[in-house]
Coordinates of N, CA and C in Angstrom, one line a residue:
Chain P
X8 N 9.3 12.2 4.0 CA 8.8 10.8 3.8 C 8.8 10.5 2.3
X9 N 9.0 9.3 2.0 CA 8.9 8.9 0.6 C 7.4 8.8 0.2
X10 N 7.2 9.1 -1.0 CA 5.8 9.1 -1.5 C 5.3 7.7 -1.8
X11 N 4.1 7.7 -2.3 CA 3.5 6.4 -2.7 C 4.2 5.9 -3.9
X12 N 4.6 4.6 -3.9 CA 5.3 4.0 -5.1 C 4.4 2.9 -5.6
X13 N 4.5 2.7 -6.9 CA 3.8 1.6 -7.6 C 4.8 0.9 -8.5
X14 N 4.6 -0.4 -8.6 CA 5.4 -1.2 -9.5 C 4.5 -2.3 -10.2
X15 N 4.8 -2.6 -11.4 CA 5.7 -1.9 -12.3 C 5.1 -0.6 -12.8
X16 N 5.8 0.2 -13.5 CA 5.2 1.4 -14.1 C 4.5 1.2 -15.4
X17 N 5.0 0.2 -16.1 CA 4.3 -0.1 -17.4 C 4.3 -1.7 -17.6
X18 N 3.2 -2.1 -18.2 CA 3.0 -3.5 -18.4 C 2.2 -3.8 -19.6
X19 N 2.7 -4.8 -20.4 CA 1.9 -5.2 -21.6 C 1.6 -6.6 -21.4
X20 N 0.3 -6.9 -21.6 CA -0.2 -8.3 -21.4 C -1.1 -8.6 -22.6
X21 N -1.4 -9.9 -22.7 CA -2.4 -10.3 -23.8 C -3.7 -10.8 -23.1
X22 N -4.7 -10.7 -23.9 CA -6.0 -11.2 -23.4 C -6.0 -12.5 -22.8
X23 N -6.7 -12.7 -21.7 CA -6.7 -14.0 -21.0 C -5.7 -14.1 -19.9
X24 N -4.6 -13.3 -20.0 CA -3.6 -13.4 -18.9 C -4.1 -12.8 -17.7
X25 N -3.3 -12.9 -16.6 CA -3.6 -12.2 -15.4 C -2.4 -11.3 -15.0
X26 N -2.6 -10.4 -14.2 CA -1.6 -9.4 -13.8 C -1.7 -9.0 -12.4
X27 N -0.6 -8.7 -11.7 CA -0.5 -8.3 -10.4 C 0.2 -7.0 -10.3
X28 N -0.4 -6.0 -9.7 CA 0.2 -4.7 -9.5 C 0.5 -4.5 -8.0
X29 N 1.5 -3.7 -7.7 CA 1.9 -3.5 -6.3 C 1.9 -2.0 -6.0
X30 N 1.5 -1.7 -4.8 CA 1.5 -0.4 -4.3 C 2.1 -0.3 -2.9
X31 N 3.0 0.6 -2.7 CA 3.6 0.8 -1.3 C 3.2 2.2 -0.8
X32 N 2.4 2.2 0.2 CA 1.9 3.5 0.7 C 3.0 4.3 1.4
X33 N 2.7 5.6 1.7 CA 3.5 6.4 2.5 C 3.6 5.7 3.9
X34 N 4.8 5.8 4.5 CA 5.1 5.2 5.8 C 4.1 5.7 6.8
X35 N 3.4 4.8 7.5 CA 2.4 5.2 8.5 C 1.0 5.2 8.0
X36 N 0.8 5.2 6.7 CA -0.5 5.2 6.2 C -1.1 3.8 6.2
X37 N -2.3 3.7 6.6 CA -2.9 2.4 6.7 C -4.0 2.1 5.7
X38 N -4.4 3.1 5.0 CA -5.5 3.0 4.0 C -4.9 3.0 2.6
X39 N -5.2 2.1 1.8 CA -4.8 2.1 0.4 C -6.0 1.9 -0.5
X40 N -6.2 2.8 -1.4 CA -7.3 2.7 -2.4 C -6.8 2.5 -3.8
X41 N -7.6 1.8 -4.6 CA -7.2 1.6 -6.0 C -8.2 2.2 -6.9
X42 N -7.7 2.8 -8.0 CA -8.5 3.4 -9.0 C -8.1 3.0 -10.4
X43 N -9.1 2.9 -11.3 CA -8.8 2.7 -12.7 C -9.1 4.1 -13.4
X44 N -8.1 4.5 -14.2 CA -8.2 5.8 -14.9 C -8.2 5.5 -16.4
X45 N -9.2 5.9 -17.1 CA -9.3 5.8 -18.6 C -9.8 7.1 -19.1
X46 N -9.4 7.4 -20.4 CA -9.8 8.7 -21.0 C -11.3 8.7 -21.1
X47 N -11.9 9.8 -20.7 CA -13.3 10.0 -20.8 C -14.1 9.4 -19.6
X48 N -13.5 8.5 -18.8 CA -14.2 7.9 -17.7 C -13.7 8.5 -16.3
X49 N -12.6 9.2 -16.4 CA -12.0 9.7 -15.2 C -11.5 8.6 -14.3
X50 N -11.5 8.8 -13.0 CA -11.0 7.8 -12.0 C -12.2 7.0 -11.5
X51 N -12.1 5.7 -11.6 CA -13.2 4.9 -11.1 C -12.7 4.1 -9.9
X52 N -13.4 4.1 -8.8 CA -13.0 3.5 -7.6 C -13.1 1.9 -7.7
X53 N -12.0 1.3 -7.4 CA -12.0 -0.2 -7.4 C -12.3 -0.8 -6.0
X54 N -11.4 -0.5 -5.1 CA -11.6 -0.9 -3.7 C -10.6 -0.2 -2.8
X55 N -10.9 -0.3 -1.5 CA -10.0 0.2 -0.5 C -9.7 -0.8 0.6
X56 N -8.5 -0.8 1.0 CA -8.0 -1.7 2.1 C -7.5 -0.9 3.3
X57 N -7.9 -1.4 4.4 CA -7.5 -0.8 5.7 C -7.2 -1.9 6.7
X58 N -6.0 -1.9 7.2 CA -5.5 -2.9 8.2 C -5.8 -4.3 7.6
X59 N -5.4 -4.6 6.4 CA -5.5 -5.9 5.7 C -6.9 -6.3 5.4
X60 N -7.9 -5.5 5.5 CA -9.3 -5.8 5.3 C -9.8 -4.9 4.2
X61 N -10.6 -5.5 3.2 CA -11.2 -4.7 2.2 C -12.4 -4.0 2.9
X62 N -12.4 -2.7 2.9 CA -13.4 -2.0 3.6 C -14.5 -1.4 2.7
X63 N -14.1 -1.1 1.4 CA -15.0 -0.6 0.4 C -14.7 -1.2 -0.9
X64 N -15.8 -1.4 -1.7 CA -15.6 -2.0 -3.0 C -16.4 -1.2 -4.1
X65 N -15.8 -0.9 -5.2 CA -16.5 -0.3 -6.3 C -17.3 -1.3 -7.1
X66 N -17.8 -0.8 -8.2 CA -18.6 -1.6 -9.1 C -17.8 -2.3 -10.2
X67 N -16.9 -3.1 -9.9 CA -16.1 -3.8 -10.9 C -16.3 -5.3 -10.7
X68 N -16.1 -6.1 -11.8 CA -16.3 -7.5 -11.8 C -15.4 -8.2 -10.9
X69 N -15.7 -9.4 -10.5 CA -14.9 -10.2 -9.6 C -13.5 -10.5 -10.1
X70 N -13.2 -10.3 -11.4 CA -11.9 -10.5 -11.9 C -10.9 -9.6 -11.3
X71 N -11.4 -8.5 -10.7 CA -10.5 -7.5 -10.0 C -10.5 -7.8 -8.5
X72 N -9.4 -8.1 -8.0 CA -9.3 -8.4 -6.6 C -8.0 -7.7 -6.0
X73 N -7.9 -7.7 -4.7 CA -6.8 -7.1 -4.1 C -6.5 -7.7 -2.7
X74 N -5.4 -7.3 -2.2 CA -5.2 -7.6 -0.8 C -4.2 -6.6 -0.2
X75 N -4.1 -6.6 1.1 CA -3.2 -5.8 1.8 C -2.4 -6.6 2.8
X76 N -1.1 -6.3 2.9 CA -0.3 -7.0 3.8 C -0.1 -6.2 5.2
X77 N 0.5 -6.9 6.1 CA 0.6 -6.3 7.4 C 1.4 -5.0 7.5
X78 N 2.3 -4.8 6.4 CA 3.0 -3.6 6.4 C 2.3 -2.5 5.6
X79 N 1.0 -2.7 5.3 CA 0.1 -1.8 4.5 C 0.4 -1.8 3.0
X80 N 1.4 -2.5 2.5 CA 1.6 -2.6 1.1 C 0.4 -3.4 0.5
X81 N 0.0 -3.0 -0.7 CA -1.2 -3.6 -1.3 C -0.9 -4.1 -2.7
X82 N -1.6 -5.2 -3.0 CA -1.5 -5.7 -4.4 C -2.9 -5.7 -5.0
X83 N -2.9 -5.5 -6.3 CA -4.2 -5.7 -7.0 C -4.0 -6.7 -8.1
X84 N -4.9 -7.6 -8.3 CA -4.8 -8.6 -9.3 C -6.0 -8.5 -10.3
X85 N -5.7 -8.7 -11.5 CA -6.8 -8.8 -12.5 C -6.6 -10.1 -13.3
X86 N -7.6 -10.9 -13.3 CA -7.5 -12.2 -14.0 C -8.2 -12.1 -15.3
X87 N -7.9 -13.0 -16.1 CA -8.6 -13.1 -17.5 C -8.7 -11.8 -18.1
X88 N -7.6 -11.2 -18.4 CA -7.6 -9.8 -18.9 C -8.4 -9.6 -20.2
X89 N -9.0 -8.5 -20.3 CA -9.8 -8.1 -21.5 C -9.2 -6.8 -22.0
X90 N -9.5 -6.6 -23.3 CA -8.9 -5.4 -24.0 C -9.3 -4.1 -23.2
X91 N -10.5 -4.1 -22.7 CA -11.1 -3.0 -22.0 C -10.4 -2.7 -20.6
X92 N -9.5 -3.6 -20.2 CA -8.8 -3.4 -18.9 C -7.6 -2.5 -19.1
X93 N -7.3 -2.2 -20.4 CA -6.2 -1.3 -20.6 C -6.5 0.1 -20.0
X94 N -5.6 0.5 -19.1 CA -5.9 1.7 -18.3 C -4.7 2.1 -17.5
X95 N -4.7 3.2 -16.9 CA -3.8 3.6 -15.8 C -4.4 3.2 -14.5
X96 N -3.7 2.4 -13.7 CA -4.2 2.0 -12.4 C -3.4 2.8 -11.4
X97 N -4.2 3.5 -10.6 CA -3.6 4.4 -9.6 C -3.9 3.8 -8.2
X98 N -3.0 3.9 -7.3 CA -3.3 3.6 -5.9 C -3.1 4.9 -5.1
X99 N -3.8 5.0 -4.0 CA -3.7 6.2 -3.2 C -3.7 5.8 -1.7
X100 N -2.9 6.4 -0.9 CA -2.8 6.1 0.5 C -3.2 7.3 1.3
X101 N -3.8 7.0 2.5 CA -4.1 8.0 3.5 C -3.9 7.4 4.9
X102 N -3.9 8.3 5.8 CA -3.5 7.9 7.2 C -4.5 6.8 7.8
X103 N -5.7 7.3 7.9 CA -6.7 6.4 8.6 C -7.9 6.0 7.6
X104 N -7.9 6.7 6.4 CA -8.9 6.4 5.5 C -10.3 6.9 5.8
X105 N -10.4 8.1 6.4 CA -11.7 8.6 6.8 C -11.8 10.0 6.2
X106 N -12.0 10.1 4.9 CA -12.2 11.4 4.2 C -11.0 12.3 4.5
X107 N -9.8 11.7 4.4 CA -8.6 12.6 4.5 C -8.0 12.8 3.1
X108 N -7.0 13.5 3.1 CA -6.2 13.7 1.9 C -5.7 12.4 1.4
X109 N -5.9 12.1 0.1 CA -5.3 10.9 -0.5 C -4.1 11.3 -1.2
X110 N -3.0 10.5 -1.1 CA -1.8 10.7 -1.8 C -1.7 9.6 -2.9
X111 N -1.6 10.1 -4.1 CA -1.6 9.1 -5.2 C -0.2 8.7 -5.6
X112 N -0.1 7.5 -6.1 CA 1.1 7.0 -6.6 C 1.2 7.4 -8.1
X113 N 2.3 7.1 -8.8 CA 2.5 7.5 -10.2 C 1.7 6.6 -11.1
X114 N 1.2 5.5 -10.7 CA 0.3 4.7 -11.5 C 1.1 3.6 -12.2
X115 N 0.3 2.6 -12.6 CA 0.9 1.5 -13.5 C 0.0 1.6 -14.8
X116 N 0.7 1.8 -15.9 CA 0.0 1.8 -17.2 C -0.1 0.4 -17.7
X117 N -1.3 -0.2 -17.9 CA -1.4 -1.5 -18.4 C -2.0 -1.5 -19.8
X118 N -1.4 -2.2 -20.7 CA -1.9 -2.3 -22.0 C -2.2 -3.8 -22.3
X119 N -3.4 -4.1 -22.7 CA -3.8 -5.4 -23.0 C -4.0 -5.6 -24.5
X120 N -3.3 -6.5 -25.0 CA -3.3 -6.7 -26.5 C -4.1 -7.9 -26.9
Chain L
X54 N -25.6 3.7 -6.4 CA -24.5 4.5 -5.8 C -24.4 5.9 -6.2
X55 N -23.4 6.6 -5.7 CA -23.2 8.0 -6.1 C -22.8 8.2 -7.5
X56 N -23.3 9.3 -8.1 CA -22.9 9.6 -9.5 C -22.5 11.1 -9.5
X57 N -21.3 11.3 -10.0 CA -20.8 12.7 -10.0 C -20.6 13.1 -11.5
X58 N -21.2 14.2 -11.9 CA -21.1 14.7 -13.2 C -20.3 16.0 -13.1
X59 N -19.4 16.2 -14.1 CA -18.5 17.4 -14.1 C -18.6 18.1 -15.5
X60 N -18.6 19.4 -15.4 CA -18.7 20.2 -16.6 C -17.9 21.5 -16.5
X61 N -17.3 22.0 -17.5 CA -17.2 21.4 -18.9 C -16.1 20.4 -18.9
X62 N -16.0 19.6 -20.0 CA -14.9 18.6 -20.1 C -13.6 19.3 -20.6
X63 N -13.7 20.4 -21.3 CA -12.6 21.2 -21.6 C -12.9 22.7 -21.4
X64 N -11.9 23.4 -21.1 CA -12.0 24.9 -20.8 C -10.7 25.6 -21.1
X65 N -10.9 26.6 -22.0 CA -9.7 27.5 -22.3 C -10.0 28.9 -21.8
X66 N -9.0 29.5 -21.2 CA -9.2 30.8 -20.7 C -7.9 31.6 -20.9
X67 N -8.0 32.9 -21.0 CA -6.9 33.8 -21.2 C -6.2 33.9 -19.8
X68 N -4.9 34.0 -19.8 CA -4.2 34.2 -18.6 C -4.7 35.5 -17.9
X69 N -5.0 35.3 -16.6 CA -5.5 36.4 -15.8 C -7.0 36.4 -15.6
X70 N -7.7 35.6 -16.5 CA -9.1 35.5 -16.4 C -9.4 34.4 -15.3
X71 N -10.7 34.3 -15.0 CA -11.2 33.3 -14.0 C -11.7 32.0 -14.7
X72 N -11.6 30.9 -14.0 CA -12.1 29.7 -14.6 C -13.0 29.0 -13.5
X73 N -14.1 28.5 -14.0 CA -15.1 27.9 -13.1 C -15.4 26.5 -13.6
X74 N -15.3 25.5 -12.7 CA -15.7 24.1 -13.1 C -16.8 23.7 -12.1
X75 N -17.8 23.0 -12.7 CA -19.0 22.7 -11.9 C -19.2 21.2 -11.8
X76 N -19.6 20.7 -10.7 CA -19.9 19.3 -10.5 C -21.2 19.1 -9.8
X77 N -22.0 18.1 -10.1 CA -23.2 17.8 -9.4 C -23.1 16.4 -8.9
X78 N -23.8 16.1 -7.8 CA -23.7 14.7 -7.2 C -25.2 14.3 -7.0
X79 N -25.4 13.0 -6.9 CA -26.7 12.5 -6.8 C -27.1 12.1 -5.4
X80 N -26.1 11.6 -4.6 CA -26.5 11.1 -3.2 C -26.4 12.2 -2.2
X81 N -27.5 12.5 -1.6 CA -27.6 13.6 -0.6 C -26.8 13.3 0.6
X82 N -26.4 12.1 0.8 CA -25.6 11.7 2.0 C -24.1 12.0 1.8
X83 N -23.7 12.4 0.6 CA -22.3 12.8 0.4 C -22.0 14.0 1.2
X84 N -20.9 14.0 1.9 CA -20.6 15.1 2.8 C -19.1 15.6 2.7
X85 N -18.4 15.1 1.8 CA -17.0 15.5 1.6 C -16.6 15.6 0.2
X86 N -16.1 16.8 -0.3 CA -15.9 17.0 -1.7 C -14.5 17.6 -1.9
X87 N -13.6 16.7 -2.3 CA -12.2 17.2 -2.7 C -12.1 17.5 -4.1
X88 N -11.1 18.3 -4.5 CA -10.8 18.6 -5.9 C -9.3 18.2 -6.0
X89 N -9.0 17.6 -7.2 CA -7.7 17.1 -7.5 C -7.2 17.8 -8.8
X90 N -5.9 18.1 -8.9 CA -5.3 18.6 -10.1 C -4.3 17.6 -10.6
X91 N -4.4 17.2 -11.9 CA -3.5 16.3 -12.4 C -2.8 16.9 -13.7
X92 N -1.5 17.2 -13.5 CA -0.8 17.7 -14.6 C -0.4 16.6 -15.5
X93 N -0.1 16.9 -16.8 CA 0.2 15.9 -17.8 C 1.3 15.0 -17.3
X94 N 1.0 13.7 -17.3 CA 2.0 12.7 -17.0 C 2.3 12.6 -15.5
X95 N 1.5 13.3 -14.7 CA 1.8 13.3 -13.2 C 0.6 12.7 -12.5
X96 N 0.8 12.5 -11.2 CA -0.2 11.9 -10.4 C -1.2 13.0 -9.9
X97 N -2.5 12.7 -9.6 CA -3.4 13.6 -9.1 C -3.0 14.1 -7.7
X98 N -3.2 15.4 -7.5 CA -2.8 16.0 -6.2 C -4.0 16.8 -5.7
X99 N -4.3 16.7 -4.4 CA -5.4 17.4 -3.8 C -5.0 18.9 -3.8
X100 N -6.0 19.8 -4.2 CA -5.8 21.2 -4.2 C -6.6 21.9 -3.2
X101 N -7.8 21.4 -3.0 CA -8.7 22.0 -2.0 C -9.9 21.0 -1.7
X102 N -10.5 21.1 -0.6 CA -11.6 20.3 -0.3 C -12.6 21.0 0.6
X103 N -13.9 20.5 0.6 CA -14.9 21.2 1.4 C -15.8 20.1 2.0
X104 N -16.2 20.4 3.2 CA -17.2 19.5 3.9 C -18.6 20.1 3.9
X105 N -19.5 19.2 4.1 CA -20.9 19.7 3.9 C -21.4 20.7 4.9
X106 N -20.7 20.9 6.0 CA -21.1 21.9 6.9 C -20.6 23.3 6.6
X107 N -19.9 23.4 5.5 CA -19.3 24.7 5.0 C -19.9 25.0 3.6
X108 N -20.2 26.3 3.4 CA -20.7 26.7 2.1 C -19.6 27.1 1.1
X109 N -18.5 27.6 1.6 CA -17.4 28.1 0.8 C -16.1 28.0 1.5
X110 N -15.0 27.8 0.7 CA -13.7 27.7 1.3 C -12.7 28.3 0.3
X111 N -11.8 29.1 0.7 CA -10.8 29.7 -0.2 C -9.4 29.4 0.3
X112 N -8.5 29.3 -0.8 CA -7.1 29.2 -0.5 C -6.4 29.9 -1.6
X113 N -6.0 31.1 -1.3 CA -5.3 32.0 -2.2 C -6.2 32.2 -3.5
X114 N -5.8 31.8 -4.7 CA -6.5 32.0 -5.9 C -7.6 30.9 -6.1
X115 N -7.7 30.0 -5.3 CA -8.7 28.9 -5.5 C -9.8 28.9 -4.4
X116 N -11.0 28.7 -4.9 CA -12.1 28.7 -4.0 C -13.1 27.5 -4.4
X117 N -13.8 27.0 -3.5 CA -14.8 26.0 -3.8 C -16.1 26.4 -3.1
X118 N -17.2 26.3 -3.8 CA -18.5 26.6 -3.2 C -19.3 25.3 -3.2
X119 N -20.2 25.2 -2.2 CA -21.1 24.0 -2.1 C -22.5 24.4 -1.9
X120 N -23.4 23.9 -2.7 CA -24.8 24.1 -2.5 C -25.5 22.8 -2.3
X121 N -25.7 22.5 -1.0 CA -26.2 21.1 -0.6 C -27.7 20.9 -1.2
X122 N -28.4 22.0 -1.2 CA -29.8 21.9 -1.6 C -29.9 21.4 -3.1
X123 N -29.1 22.1 -3.9 CA -29.0 21.8 -5.3 C -28.1 20.6 -5.6
X124 N -27.3 20.2 -4.7 CA -26.4 19.1 -4.8 C -25.4 19.4 -5.9
X125 N -24.8 20.6 -5.8 CA -23.7 20.9 -6.7 C -22.6 21.7 -6.0
X126 N -21.4 21.5 -6.5 CA -20.2 22.3 -6.0 C -19.3 22.7 -7.1
X127 N -18.6 23.8 -6.9 CA -17.9 24.4 -8.0 C -16.5 24.8 -7.5
X128 N -15.6 24.7 -8.5 CA -14.2 25.2 -8.3 C -14.0 26.5 -9.0
X129 N -13.5 27.5 -8.3 CA -13.2 28.8 -8.9 C -11.7 29.1 -8.8
X130 N -11.1 29.4 -10.0 CA -9.7 29.7 -10.0 C -9.7 31.2 -10.5
X131 N -9.1 32.1 -9.8 CA -9.0 33.5 -10.2 C -7.6 33.8 -10.7
X132 N -7.5 34.8 -11.5 CA -6.2 35.3 -12.0 C -5.3 34.1 -12.5
X133 N -5.9 33.3 -13.4 CA -5.3 32.1 -13.9 C -3.9 32.4 -14.5
X134 N -3.0 31.4 -14.3 CA -1.7 31.4 -14.8 C -1.4 30.2 -15.6
X135 N -0.4 30.2 -16.5 CA -0.2 29.0 -17.4 C 0.0 27.8 -16.6
X136 N 0.6 27.9 -15.4 CA 0.9 26.7 -14.6 C -0.4 26.1 -14.0
X137 N -1.5 26.8 -14.2 CA -2.8 26.2 -13.8 C -3.3 25.2 -14.8
X138 N -2.7 25.2 -16.0 CA -3.2 24.2 -17.0 C -3.0 22.8 -16.5
X139 N -4.0 22.1 -16.5 CA -4.0 20.7 -16.0 C -5.4 20.1 -16.2
X140 N -5.6 18.9 -15.8 CA -6.9 18.3 -15.7 C -7.4 18.3 -14.2
X141 N -8.6 18.8 -14.0 CA -9.1 18.9 -12.7 C -10.2 17.9 -12.5
X142 N -10.2 17.2 -11.3 CA -11.2 16.3 -11.0 C -11.9 16.7 -9.7
X143 N -13.2 16.6 -9.7 CA -14.0 16.7 -8.5 C -14.3 15.3 -8.0
X144 N -14.7 15.2 -6.7 CA -15.0 13.9 -6.2 C -16.0 14.1 -5.0
X145 N -16.7 13.1 -4.7 CA -17.7 13.1 -3.6 C -17.5 11.8 -2.8
X146 N -17.8 12.0 -1.5 CA -17.7 10.8 -0.6 C -18.8 10.9 0.5
X147 N -19.4 9.7 0.8 CA -20.4 9.7 1.8 C -19.8 9.2 3.1
X148 N -18.5 8.8 3.1 CA -17.9 8.4 4.3 C -16.7 7.5 4.0
X149 N -15.8 7.4 4.9 CA -14.6 6.5 4.7 C -13.8 7.0 3.5
X150 N -13.2 6.1 2.8 CA -12.4 6.5 1.7 C -12.9 6.0 0.4
X151 N -14.2 5.9 0.2 CA -14.8 5.5 -1.0 C -15.2 6.8 -1.7
X152 N -14.5 7.2 -2.8 CA -14.7 8.4 -3.5 C -15.3 8.1 -4.9
X153 N -16.2 9.0 -5.3 CA -16.7 9.0 -6.7 C -16.2 10.2 -7.4
X154 N -15.5 10.0 -8.5 CA -14.9 11.1 -9.2 C -15.7 11.5 -10.4
X155 N -15.6 12.8 -10.8 CA -16.1 13.3 -12.0 C -15.2 12.9 -13.1
X156 N -15.6 13.1 -14.4 CA -14.8 12.7 -15.5 C -13.6 13.6 -15.9
X157 N -13.5 14.7 -15.2 CA -12.4 15.6 -15.4 C -12.7 16.8 -16.3
X158 N -11.9 17.9 -16.0 CA -12.0 19.1 -16.9 C -10.6 19.4 -17.3
X159 N -10.3 19.5 -18.6 CA -9.0 19.8 -19.0 C -9.0 21.4 -19.2
X160 N -8.2 22.0 -18.3 CA -8.1 23.5 -18.4 C -6.8 23.9 -19.1
X161 N -7.0 24.8 -20.0 CA -5.8 25.4 -20.7 C -5.8 26.9 -20.5
X162 N -4.7 27.4 -20.0 CA -4.6 28.8 -19.7 C -3.7 29.4 -20.8
X163 N -4.2 30.2 -21.6 CA -3.5 30.8 -22.8 C -2.7 32.0 -22.4
X164 N -1.4 32.0 -22.6 CA -0.6 33.2 -22.2 C -0.9 34.4 -23.0

């Protein structure tokens, strides 16, 4: 099976803009989680989607939002970008989303200038 | 919410020696603890996990121990090899797929 894919891989934006990142999970996986990875902070949980519904949400401001489509593909949106949003954004998929192995994508590296 | 602390942040060992990475968690309801390895420029990959009904789990050179009373768990790598060099992350979950990660340990194995 193909692994988790994310697009785009790299992105440069300026403050105040918005950005949409995409994640395609492994075929058959219904749970997609999003993480922000920054040096020194590790991986911070953003949110998880299962069957098109947000099931869990981390402690991030409302500028961070997401959605999941019927084919389990997920998008993450960040509005009004700030310099501190520069990070590697990883998505991970798992079968049912109940403490199973998560398979990570390669990430989207976002730079906000 | 849950808070996971991980130590040390960097670790250097000689090839063949053992490496130990420790994590503590705050929420006693956490019951699943995976460990991920992230090589430079690559995606994190699960290497071992443990559930709260088990005290220890081994997989070849890798083992994880869990002390629920003290709320800490550790990763043990024996007979380290250069290919073990990577960043290791611990994580904790109280259910579902909401995971809280430690800040990572950069392990360097010196040949």
